[in-house]
Coordinates of C-alpha atoms and ligand atoms in Angstrom, one line a residue:
M221 CA -19.5 6.9 -6.3
I222 CA -19.4 5.7 -3.0
R223 CA -20.7 2.1 -3.5
R224 CA -20.4 -0.1 -0.1
E225 CA -19.1 2.1 3.1
E226 CA -17.7 0.1 6.2
I227 CA -16.6 1.5 10.2
I228 CA -14.3 -0.7 11.8
G229 CA -12.8 1.0 15.0
D230 CA -10.7 3.9 13.0
C231 CA -10.6 2.8 9.6
R232 CA -13.5 3.5 6.7
L233 CA -13.4 1.9 4.2
L234 CA -15.0 2.6 0.9
L235 CA -16.4 0.3 -1.8
G236 CA -15.7 2.8 -4.8
D237 CA -13.3 4.7 -7.9
M238 CA -10.9 6.8 -5.8
C239 CA -11.0 9.4 -9.0
E240 CA -14.3 10.0 -7.9
V241 CA -14.0 9.4 -4.1
L242 CA -10.7 10.6 -3.3
P243 CA -11.4 14.5 -3.5
A244 CA -14.8 14.4 -1.9
L245 CA -13.2 13.7 1.1
G246 CA -11.3 16.2 3.0
K247 CA -7.4 16.3 3.4
F248 CA -5.5 13.7 4.9
D249 CA -1.6 13.4 6.9
L250 CA -0.1 10.8 4.8
C251 CA -0.8 9.0 1.5
L252 CA 0.9 5.5 1.3
T253 CA -0.1 3.2 -0.6
D254 CA 0.0 0.5 -3.4
P255 CA -1.2 1.6 -7.2
P256 CA -1.2 -0.9 -9.8
Y257 CA 1.7 -1.3 -12.1
G258 CA 0.4 -1.8 -14.9
I259 CA 2.0 -4.9 -15.9
G260 CA -0.9 -7.6 -16.0
E261 CA -1.0 -9.4 -11.9
D262 CA -4.2 -9.0 -11.8
G263 CA -5.2 -12.5 -10.4
G264 CA -7.6 -14.9 -12.6
R265 CA -4.2 -17.1 -13.5
F266 CA -1.6 -15.2 -10.6
R267 CA 1.8 -15.8 -12.3
G268 CA 2.4 -16.8 -8.4
R269 CA 6.2 -17.1 -6.1
K270 CA 6.8 -21.2 -5.8
G271 CA 5.6 -22.1 -3.0
Q272 CA 3.0 -19.1 -2.4
N273 CA -0.2 -20.4 -1.8
I274 CA -2.6 -18.2 -3.5
R275 CA -6.5 -17.5 -3.3
V276 CA -6.7 -17.3 -6.9
L277 CA -10.0 -14.8 -7.3
P278 CA -11.9 -13.7 -10.7
K279 CA -9.6 -12.3 -12.9
G280 CA -10.0 -8.2 -11.4
N281 CA -8.4 -6.6 -14.9
W282 CA -7.3 -4.1 -12.6
D283 CA -3.2 -4.1 -13.4
Q284 CA -3.3 -3.6 -17.3
T285 CA -2.6 -0.1 -17.1
T286 CA -1.4 2.4 -14.7
P287 CA -3.6 5.2 -13.4
P288 CA -4.1 8.5 -15.2
A289 CA -2.1 11.6 -14.2
S290 CA -5.1 12.6 -12.5
A291 CA -4.8 9.8 -10.1
F292 CA -1.7 11.0 -9.0
D293 CA -2.6 14.8 -8.9
A294 CA -5.7 13.6 -6.3
I295 CA -3.5 12.0 -3.8
L296 CA -1.1 15.1 -4.0
A297 CA -3.8 17.4 -3.4
S298 CA -5.2 15.5 -0.6
S299 CA -2.9 14.9 1.7
A300 CA 0.2 16.8 3.4
E301 CA 2.7 13.8 1.6
Q302 CA 3.1 10.5 0.4
I303 CA 4.5 7.0 0.3
I304 CA 3.4 5.8 -3.5
W305 CA 4.8 1.9 -4.2
G306 CA 5.6 1.5 -8.2
G307 CA 7.2 5.8 -7.6
N308 CA 9.3 4.1 -10.4
Y309 CA 5.8 2.8 -12.9
F310 CA 4.7 6.1 -12.6
S311 CA 8.1 8.9 -12.9
D312 CA 6.2 10.4 -15.1
K313 CA 3.2 11.6 -13.5
L314 CA 4.9 12.6 -10.2
P315 CA 7.2 15.1 -9.1
P316 CA 11.0 15.0 -8.9
S317 CA 11.7 13.5 -5.5
K318 CA 15.1 13.0 -3.0
G319 CA 13.1 10.7 -0.8
W320 CA 12.9 7.5 -2.0
L321 CA 12.9 4.2 -0.1
Y322 CA 13.5 0.5 -1.7
W323 CA 12.2 -2.6 -0.2
Q324 CA 15.4 -5.2 -1.0
K325 CA 12.9 -8.0 -1.8
L326 CA 16.0 -11.3 -1.6
M327 CA 14.2 -13.2 -3.9
G328 CA 16.6 -13.8 -6.8
G329 CA 15.8 -15.3 -10.0
D330 CA 13.7 -14.1 -12.7
F331 CA 12.3 -12.1 -10.3
A332 CA 13.0 -8.2 -9.5
D333 CA 15.8 -7.1 -6.8
G334 CA 12.9 -4.7 -4.8
E335 CA 10.7 -2.6 -5.4
L336 CA 10.5 1.3 -5.2
A337 CA 8.3 3.4 -3.1
W338 CA 8.4 7.8 -4.5
T339 CA 8.1 9.5 -1.6
S340 CA 7.6 12.9 -1.3
R341 CA 10.3 13.4 2.0
D342 CA 13.5 15.6 1.2
R343 CA 15.7 13.1 3.4
A344 CA 18.6 10.8 2.1
L345 CA 16.9 6.9 0.5
R346 CA 16.8 4.6 3.3
E347 CA 16.2 1.1 2.4
F348 CA 14.1 -2.5 4.2
T349 CA 14.9 -5.7 3.4
K350 CA 12.5 -8.6 3.7
C351 CA 11.5 -11.7 1.2
P352 CA 8.6 -12.2 1.4
K353 CA 8.2 -15.6 1.1
G354 CA 5.6 -16.7 3.8
Q355 CA 3.4 -13.2 2.9
G356 CA 0.5 -12.9 3.1
A357 CA -2.2 -14.8 0.6
E358 CA -5.3 -13.0 0.4
H359 CA -4.2 -10.3 -3.0
P360 CA -1.7 -11.0 -5.6
T361 CA 0.3 -8.2 -5.2
Q362 CA 0.2 -8.1 -0.9
K363 CA 2.0 -6.0 0.8
P364 CA 3.9 -7.3 3.8
L365 CA 2.6 -6.2 6.3
E366 CA 6.1 -4.9 8.6
L367 CA 6.7 -2.7 5.2
M368 CA 3.7 -0.7 5.9
L369 CA 4.8 -0.3 9.7
W370 CA 8.0 0.5 8.3
C371 CA 6.0 3.0 5.9
L372 CA 4.8 4.1 8.5
T373 CA 7.8 5.0 10.9
H374 CA 9.0 8.0 7.7
A375 CA 5.6 9.7 8.2
P376 CA 6.2 10.0 12.7
S377 CA 3.3 12.7 13.1
A378 CA 1.1 11.1 10.5
K379 CA -2.4 10.7 12.2
T380 CA -4.6 10.8 9.2
V381 CA -3.8 8.0 7.0
V382 CA -5.6 7.8 3.6
D383 CA -5.2 4.5 0.9
P384 CA -6.8 4.5 -2.2
F385 CA -5.6 1.0 -3.8
M386 CA -6.1 -1.1 -0.9
G387 CA -6.5 -4.1 -2.3
S388 CA -6.2 -6.5 0.6
G389 CA -5.9 -3.5 3.2
T390 CA -2.7 -3.8 4.5
T391 CA -2.3 -0.4 4.8
G392 CA -5.2 -0.6 6.8
V393 CA -3.7 -2.6 9.3
A394 CA -1.0 -1.1 9.7
C395 CA -2.5 2.0 10.7
A396 CA -5.2 -0.4 13.3
K397 CA -1.7 -1.5 14.4
R398 CA -0.6 1.9 15.1
G399 CA -3.8 3.2 16.6
L400 CA -3.6 5.4 13.7
A401 CA -7.1 6.5 11.4
F402 CA -7.6 5.4 8.5
T403 CA -8.9 5.7 5.4
G404 CA -9.6 3.0 2.1
I405 CA -11.0 2.9 -0.7
E406 CA -10.3 -0.6 -3.5
R407 CA -12.9 -0.8 -6.3
H408 CA -13.1 -4.9 -6.2
E409 CA -15.6 -5.9 -4.3
P410 CA -13.4 -9.9 -3.3
Y411 CA -10.9 -7.5 -1.6
F412 CA -12.6 -5.2 -0.5
D413 CA -14.2 -7.8 2.0
I414 CA -11.0 -9.3 1.8
A415 CA -9.0 -5.9 3.7
C416 CA -12.9 -5.7 6.0
E417 CA -11.9 -9.5 7.1
R418 CA -8.0 -8.3 8.1
I419 CA -8.7 -4.8 9.5
R420 CA -10.9 -6.5 11.7
K421 CA -9.2 -9.7 12.5
A422 CA -6.4 -7.0 13.6
Y423 CA -8.2 -4.7 16.1
A424 CA -9.0 -8.8 18.0
Q425 CA -6.1 -9.0 18.4
P426 CA -3.7 -8.4 21.8
D427 CA -1.1 -6.5 20.4
M428 CA -3.0 -3.5 19.4
F429 CA -1.8 0.0 20.2
I430 CA 1.9 -1.6 20.3
E431 CA 4.0 1.8 21.0
R432 CA 4.6 3.1 17.9
A433 CA 8.3 2.0 17.4
P434 CA 11.5 5.4 16.5
E435 CA 12.6 5.5 12.8
P436 CA 15.2 3.8 11.7
K437 CA 18.8 4.5 11.7
Q438 CA 19.9 2.6 8.8
E439 CA 23.3 4.5 6.2
A440 CA 21.7 6.5 3.7
L441 CA 22.4 5.1 0.7
S442 CA 23.4 7.6 -2.6
L443 CA 21.2 7.7 -5.2
Ligands
LIG659 C1 -1.3 -3.0 -6.1 S1 -2.7 -3.6 -5.7 C2 -2.9 -3.4 -4.0 C3 -2.6 -4.0 -3.0 C4 -1.7 -3.7 -1.4 N1 -1.0 -3.0 -1.3 C5 -2.4 -4.9 -0.9 O1 -1.7 -4.6 0.2 O2 -3.1 -6.0 -0.7 C6 -3.6 -2.4 -6.4 C7 -5.2 -1.9 -5.9 O3 -6.0 -1.3 -6.3 C8 -7.6 -1.4 -7.5 N2 -7.8 -0.2 -7.8 C9 -7.7 -0.1 -9.4 N3 -8.0 0.9 -10.1 C10 -8.5 1.7 -8.8 C11 -9.9 2.2 -8.4 N4 -9.0 3.4 -9.0 N5 -9.6 3.2 -7.6 C12 -10.2 2.2 -6.2 N6 -9.1 1.5 -6.3 C13 -8.5 0.6 -7.6 C14 -7.7 -3.1 -7.4 O4 -8.3 -4.2 -7.1 C15 -5.5 -3.9 -7.1 O5 -6.8 -4.3 -5.2

Protein backbone atom coordinates (compact mmCIF):
# COMPACT_ATOMS: atom_id res chain seq x y z
CA MET A 1 0.00 0.00 0.00
CA ILE A 2 1.33 3.45 -0.93
CA ARG A 3 0.85 5.66 2.15
CA ARG A 4 2.11 8.87 0.50
CA GLU A 5 3.37 9.94 -2.92
CA GLU A 6 5.54 12.98 -3.76
CA ILE A 7 6.55 14.00 -7.29
CA ILE A 8 9.62 16.24 -7.43
CA GLY A 9 10.91 16.95 -10.95
CA ASP A 10 11.57 13.54 -12.52
CA CYS A 11 11.52 11.79 -9.14
CA ARG A 12 8.58 9.82 -7.75
CA LEU A 13 8.89 9.13 -4.02
CA LEU A 14 6.62 6.55 -2.42
CA LEU A 15 6.09 5.94 1.29
CA GLY A 16 5.39 2.25 1.86
CA ASP A 17 6.77 -1.27 2.14
CA MET A 18 8.78 -2.19 -0.95
CA CYS A 19 7.57 -5.81 -0.76
CA GLU A 20 4.03 -4.57 -1.47
CA VAL A 21 4.80 -1.52 -3.64
CA LEU A 22 7.64 -2.57 -5.98
CA PRO A 23 5.91 -5.49 -7.80
CA ALA A 24 3.11 -3.13 -8.90
CA LEU A 25 5.38 -0.48 -10.46
CA GLY A 26 6.42 -2.11 -13.74
CA LYS A 27 9.97 -2.36 -15.06
CA PHE A 28 12.98 -0.06 -14.56
CA ASP A 29 16.35 0.04 -16.37
CA LEU A 30 18.37 -0.05 -13.14
CA CYS A 31 17.81 -0.85 -9.48
CA LEU A 32 20.50 0.94 -7.45
CA THR A 33 19.86 0.24 -3.80
CA ASP A 34 21.25 -0.21 -0.29
CA PRO A 35 19.02 -2.59 1.72
CA PRO A 36 19.32 -3.11 5.49
CA TYR A 37 22.39 -5.28 6.23
CA GLY A 38 20.81 -6.68 9.41
CA ILE A 39 23.58 -5.30 11.64
CA GLY A 40 21.60 -3.02 13.96
CA GLU A 41 22.54 0.41 12.55
CA ASP A 42 18.97 1.64 12.67
CA GLY A 43 19.08 5.01 14.40
CA GLY A 44 18.25 5.69 18.01
CA ARG A 45 21.52 5.37 19.93
CA PHE A 46 23.62 5.39 16.75
CA ARG A 47 27.13 4.10 17.37
CA GLY A 48 28.51 6.87 15.20
CA ARG A 49 31.96 7.44 13.89
CA LYS A 50 34.03 9.97 15.80
CA GLY A 51 33.42 13.53 14.69
CA GLN A 52 30.23 12.77 12.77
CA ASN A 53 27.31 14.98 13.53
CA ILE A 54 24.46 12.48 13.06
CA ARG A 55 20.92 13.73 13.51
CA VAL A 56 19.56 11.26 16.07
CA LEU A 57 16.17 9.88 15.03
CA PRO A 58 13.84 7.63 17.00
CA LYS A 59 14.93 4.00 16.72
CA GLY A 60 13.62 2.87 13.33
CA ASN A 61 13.93 -0.86 13.97
CA TRP A 62 14.70 -1.50 10.29
CA ASP A 63 18.17 -3.05 10.53
CA GLN A 64 17.64 -6.09 12.77
CA THR A 65 17.34 -8.57 9.88
CA THR A 66 18.07 -8.62 6.15
CA PRO A 67 15.10 -8.39 3.74
CA PRO A 68 13.40 -11.68 2.78
CA ALA A 69 14.41 -13.56 -0.39
CA SER A 70 11.12 -12.39 -1.98
CA ALA A 71 12.38 -8.77 -1.80
CA PHE A 72 15.41 -9.66 -3.93
CA ASP A 73 13.21 -11.68 -6.32
CA ALA A 74 11.03 -8.57 -6.75
CA ILE A 75 14.12 -6.42 -7.42
CA LEU A 76 15.44 -8.85 -10.06
CA ALA A 77 12.00 -9.09 -11.71
CA SER A 78 11.41 -5.33 -11.81
CA SER A 79 14.74 -4.09 -13.22
CA ALA A 80 17.00 -4.91 -16.17
CA GLU A 81 20.24 -4.23 -14.23
CA GLN A 82 20.95 -4.18 -10.50
CA ILE A 83 23.57 -2.72 -8.14
CA ILE A 84 22.86 -3.82 -4.57
CA TRP A 85 25.07 -2.49 -1.74
CA GLY A 86 25.79 -4.90 1.11
CA GLY A 87 25.66 -7.79 -1.35
CA ASN A 88 27.89 -9.93 0.88
CA TYR A 89 25.07 -9.92 3.48
CA PHE A 90 22.58 -11.24 0.90
CA SER A 91 24.73 -13.68 -1.08
CA ASP A 92 22.34 -16.53 -0.16
CA LYS A 93 19.47 -14.60 -1.80
CA LEU A 94 21.19 -13.50 -5.03
CA PRO A 95 22.64 -15.43 -7.99
CA PRO A 96 26.43 -15.70 -8.46
CA SER A 97 28.04 -12.57 -9.95
CA LYS A 98 31.40 -11.59 -11.35
CA GLY A 99 30.93 -7.81 -11.45
CA TRP A 100 31.11 -6.74 -7.81
CA LEU A 101 31.83 -3.12 -6.86
CA TYR A 102 34.05 -2.34 -3.88
CA TRP A 103 33.98 0.91 -1.90
CA GLN A 104 37.24 1.30 -0.01
CA LYS A 105 36.49 3.54 2.97
CA LEU A 106 39.98 4.29 4.32
CA MET A 107 38.56 4.29 7.85
CA GLY A 108 40.97 2.09 9.79
CA GLY A 109 40.26 1.09 13.38
CA ASP A 110 37.48 -1.38 14.10
CA PHE A 111 35.42 -0.48 11.04
CA ALA A 112 35.41 -2.63 7.91
CA ASP A 113 37.94 -1.59 5.26
CA GLY A 114 35.11 -1.23 2.78
CA GLU A 115 31.71 -2.29 1.47
CA LEU A 116 30.69 -4.56 -1.39
CA ALA A 117 27.92 -4.17 -3.95
CA TRP A 118 26.56 -7.17 -5.83
CA THR A 119 25.79 -6.28 -9.43
CA SER A 120 24.19 -8.02 -12.40
CA ARG A 121 27.14 -6.89 -14.57
CA ASP A 122 29.25 -9.52 -16.31
CA ARG A 123 32.30 -7.26 -15.92
CA ALA A 124 35.45 -6.99 -13.84
CA LEU A 125 35.34 -5.94 -10.19
CA ARG A 126 35.79 -2.17 -9.78
CA GLU A 127 36.92 -0.11 -6.80
CA PHE A 128 35.96 3.35 -5.56
CA THR A 129 37.93 5.05 -2.81
CA LYS A 130 36.48 7.67 -0.52
CA CYS A 131 36.61 8.18 3.21
CA PRO A 132 33.02 8.66 4.48
CA LYS A 133 34.16 11.41 6.88
CA GLY A 134 32.11 14.51 6.28
CA GLN A 135 29.44 12.65 4.30
CA GLY A 136 25.81 13.56 4.86
CA ALA A 137 24.43 13.30 8.35
CA GLU A 138 20.75 12.74 7.66
CA HIS A 139 20.69 8.93 7.91
CA PRO A 140 22.79 6.53 10.02
CA THR A 141 23.84 4.57 6.92
CA GLN A 142 23.79 7.37 4.36
CA LYS A 143 25.94 6.63 1.32
CA PRO A 144 28.22 9.37 -0.08
CA LEU A 145 26.67 11.12 -3.09
CA GLU A 146 29.92 10.62 -5.06
CA LEU A 147 29.61 6.85 -4.56
CA MET A 148 26.09 6.76 -6.01
CA LEU A 149 27.14 9.01 -8.93
CA TRP A 150 30.00 6.56 -9.59
CA CYS A 151 27.54 3.64 -9.51
CA LEU A 152 25.46 5.32 -12.23
CA THR A 153 28.51 5.36 -14.51
CA HIS A 154 28.41 1.53 -14.42
CA ALA A 155 24.95 1.48 -16.04
CA PRO A 156 25.44 4.14 -18.73
CA SER A 157 22.35 3.23 -20.76
CA ALA A 158 19.93 3.36 -17.80
CA LYS A 159 17.30 6.09 -18.07
CA THR A 160 14.95 4.93 -15.31
CA VAL A 161 16.25 4.04 -11.85
CA VAL A 162 14.51 2.60 -8.79
CA ASP A 163 15.74 2.47 -5.18
CA PRO A 164 13.29 0.40 -3.09
CA PHE A 165 15.28 1.03 0.14
CA MET A 166 15.61 4.78 -0.40
CA GLY A 167 16.58 5.95 3.12
CA SER A 168 17.51 9.64 2.94
CA GLY A 169 17.38 9.60 -0.87
CA THR A 170 21.06 9.62 -1.92
CA THR A 171 20.30 7.58 -5.07
CA GLY A 172 17.52 10.05 -5.91
CA VAL A 173 19.85 13.03 -5.51
CA ALA A 174 22.40 11.33 -7.81
CA CYS A 175 19.68 10.65 -10.43
CA ALA A 176 18.39 14.24 -10.19
CA LYS A 177 21.92 15.48 -10.83
CA ARG A 178 22.23 13.23 -13.89
CA GLY A 179 18.79 14.00 -15.34
CA LEU A 180 17.52 10.42 -14.83
CA ALA A 181 13.97 9.44 -13.91
CA PHE A 182 13.97 8.11 -10.33
CA THR A 183 11.48 6.15 -8.23
CA GLY A 184 12.21 5.70 -4.53
CA ILE A 185 10.40 3.65 -1.90
CA GLU A 186 10.90 4.14 1.85
CA ARG A 187 8.91 2.66 4.73
CA HIS A 188 10.04 4.97 7.55
CA GLU A 189 8.35 8.41 7.29
CA PRO A 190 11.09 10.54 8.93
CA TYR A 191 13.60 9.24 6.34
CA PHE A 192 11.02 9.70 3.56
CA ASP A 193 10.67 13.39 4.56
CA ILE A 194 14.45 13.83 4.54
CA ALA A 195 14.66 12.27 1.06
CA CYS A 196 11.99 14.69 -0.22
CA GLU A 197 13.90 17.64 1.25
CA ARG A 198 17.28 16.53 -0.20
CA ILE A 199 15.87 15.87 -3.69
CA ARG A 200 14.05 19.23 -3.71
CA LYS A 201 17.33 20.94 -2.78
CA ALA A 202 19.19 19.01 -5.50
CA TYR A 203 16.77 20.31 -8.15
CA ALA A 204 17.24 23.85 -6.83
CA GLN A 205 21.02 23.70 -7.26
CA PRO A 206 22.69 25.33 -10.26
CA ASP A 207 24.84 22.27 -11.19
CA MET A 208 21.78 20.33 -12.35
CA PHE A 209 22.06 18.25 -15.50
CA ILE A 210 25.82 18.37 -15.68
CA GLU A 211 27.11 16.05 -18.35
CA ARG A 212 27.30 12.36 -17.43
CA ALA A 213 30.83 11.28 -16.68
CA PRO A 214 32.18 8.38 -18.76
CA GLU A 215 32.80 5.06 -17.00
CA PRO A 216 36.11 5.47 -15.11
CA LYS A 217 39.14 3.62 -16.43
CA GLN A 218 40.53 1.64 -13.50
CA GLU A 219 42.62 -1.47 -13.36
CA ALA A 220 40.53 -4.62 -12.95
CA LEU A 221 41.08 -6.34 -9.63
CA SER A 222 41.10 -10.10 -9.73
CA LEU A 223 38.63 -11.85 -7.43
C1 LIG B 1 20.59 1.10 4.51
S1 LIG B 1 19.25 2.22 4.57
C2 LIG B 1 19.44 3.13 3.04
C3 LIG B 1 20.27 4.39 3.21
C4 LIG B 1 20.43 5.15 1.91
N1 LIG B 1 21.35 4.48 1.01
C5 LIG B 1 20.89 6.58 2.16
O1 LIG B 1 21.92 6.98 1.57
O2 LIG B 1 20.25 7.28 2.93
C6 LIG B 1 17.89 1.18 4.24
C7 LIG B 1 16.55 1.87 4.30
O3 LIG B 1 15.54 0.93 3.90
C8 LIG B 1 14.35 1.20 4.63
N2 LIG B 1 13.54 -0.04 4.59
C9 LIG B 1 13.76 -1.20 5.27
N3 LIG B 1 12.85 -2.12 4.94
C10 LIG B 1 12.03 -1.55 4.00
C11 LIG B 1 10.91 -2.03 3.26
N4 LIG B 1 10.43 -3.26 3.41
N5 LIG B 1 10.34 -1.17 2.37
C12 LIG B 1 10.82 0.09 2.21
N6 LIG B 1 11.88 0.59 2.90
C13 LIG B 1 12.49 -0.22 3.78
C14 LIG B 1 14.84 1.60 6.01
O4 LIG B 1 13.87 2.39 6.70
C15 LIG B 1 16.14 2.37 5.68
O5 LIG B 1 15.91 3.75 5.64
